[in-house]
Amino acid sequence: MNRILIVDDELNMRLVLSAMLKKEGYEVAAASNGSEALQILKSGPVAAVITDLKMPQIDGMELLDRVSQKYPNIPVIMITAHGTVATAVEALKKGALDYITKPFELEELKNVVSKAIKTRDLKENELLLPPEEIERGGIIGSSQSTMDIFDAIKRVAPTTTTVLINGETGTGKELVAEAIHRNSPRKNNPLIKINCAAIAETLMESELFGYEKGAFTGAVLTKPGKFELANKGTLFLDEVSEIPRDMQVKLLRVLQEQEFERVGGIKTIKVDVRIIAATNQDLLQSIRKGDFREDLYYRINVFPVNVPPLRNRMNDLLPLVDYFIDKLNRKLELDIRGMDDAVTELLMRHKWPGNIRELENLMERMMLVAKTNVITVREVPSEFLTNLQDNVIAPFSEDNASFKDFMRTHMENVEKQMIIKCLEESGDNVTRAAKQLGISRKGLQLKMIKYNLRK
Ligand SMILES: Nc1ncnc2c1ncn2[C@@H]1O[C@H](COP(=O)(O)OP(=O)(O)OP(=O)(O)O)[C@@H](O)[C@H]1O
Ligand SMILES: [Mg+2]
């Protein structure tokens, strides 16, 4: 039985809330102030706390502080008076799960409380299945970071909690979003994607909410928007930082109330949509710059998933290479078996600013030009080698020792291959080759002696 604790100094409010919640099948405990609430919390299990903000002595904000410290698994919902959204946002920052504004409707209360219960279950769900058991959704990798991502997907997929995926370009954010949807109870309903950066500001509203026939010139038919299409499913808001300011307000409303009107329409449309957002921007910085609404941020950032850049999980590199060789062999009808050690080392030394997408593109390019079924340094594009010199990475955080051995054994081979390539490209012009390698002419000559490359 889920027991909900109501904290309000007004008797009337306590009675109304109790009645509403009991009608929904919850057990209810009520307290008229903060200290009474803390007593009740001590005396038995509580599934969620709903508290008023303004109360004598221990007010809602302080109660929130104490609950999040002592009972971090118990979600807290704030009741605020109309027009105190700033305080409500403050409460969300401090860890409140949500807030409802007086006067509220039964429906709203029901939604918020059932979300709270689900969140609590999520937090308490310690019995994690091994990552192999969730559908991997085409996400390759065995580094700790990738395991953490699987773990996050596993935890959040069964819920309706809003997810914010953060990560550099090409790290696999969209794959993560797909995996969450595919592992969720909504998997047989639509996953609708919208790239907020790709839609003109003027079209955004009709894109998201649809429009009624005659709403504007050219609107000859009524058309549903992405929110309607995603009903009972998931809506993926990609590059969410790019939503224009005035759309952010409208989005906030749908996220809060799960309802909206089509452009040019008066009928309110109710939907049940799970939101997953992604961004490669630092949203906190966008907030500081005034480009992103803080209240929207806290609405979206309920369950953050960070997808680290490839350079911070280089243990994933070789499994990804194998995977792409396989995938591209099929796509391009090739029979590439692998790449030689020198190429492996070059890839290990690269910083991968474009992350996994960059790796996939590079593999495709090298496989297409490979002369045998093994990729060699000859296939490595020269821009890649040039970039490498500015982009050599720092030692890895994971698996440092074995990497050092690896580098020690193979470094010279790489250096030799790079010199051969640069000499070839420059038509054996030592000055030009040295320049491309970023070393002195003299230095190059010494290395040519060392590697027996002098003609
Ligand atoms: N872990 C992974 N395993 C296999 N393929 C991956 C992985 N991560 C990314 N990819 C592939 O890399 C490419 C880029 O991934 P995705 O589009 O998901 O990145 P993104 O983070 O959304 O990038 P952007 O910010 O540029 O939109 C895709 O082709 C995807 O299939
Ligand atoms: Mg993407």
CSV table of C-alpha atoms in Angstrom, one decimal, residues 3 5 41 44-50 64 67-68 70-77 95-97 116 119-120 123-124:
chain,number,residue,atom,x,y,z
A,3,ARG,CA,1.1,5.9,1.9
A,5,LEU,CA,2.1,12.2,3.5
A,41,LEU,CA,8.3,9.9,8.5
A,44,GLY,CA,6.6,4.3,9.2
A,45,PRO,CA,7.0,3.9,5.4
A,46,VAL,CA,5.9,6.8,3.2
A,47,ALA,CA,5.8,6.6,-0.6
A,48,ALA,CA,5.7,10.3,-1.3
A,49,VAL,CA,5.4,13.7,0.4
A,50,ILE,CA,3.1,16.5,-0.8
A,64,LEU,CA,12.3,19.3,1.5
A,67,VAL,CA,13.6,14.8,3.5
A,68,SER,CA,16.1,14.8,0.7
A,70,LYS,CA,17.3,11.7,5.5
A,71,TYR,CA,15.1,9.9,3.0
A,72,PRO,CA,16.6,10.5,-0.4
A,73,ASN,CA,14.3,7.9,-2.0
A,74,ILE,CA,11.1,9.6,-1.0
A,75,PRO,CA,9.9,12.0,-3.7
A,76,VAL,CA,8.6,15.4,-2.6
A,77,ILE,CA,6.0,17.4,-4.4
A,95,GLY,CA,15.5,18.1,-5.5
A,96,ALA,CA,11.7,18.3,-5.3
A,97,LEU,CA,10.2,15.9,-7.8
A,116,ALA,CA,6.2,10.2,-7.8
A,119,THR,CA,10.2,7.5,-9.5
A,120,ARG,CA,10.4,6.0,-6.0
A,123,LYS,CA,15.2,4.6,-7.1
A,124,GLU,CA,14.5,1.6,-5.0
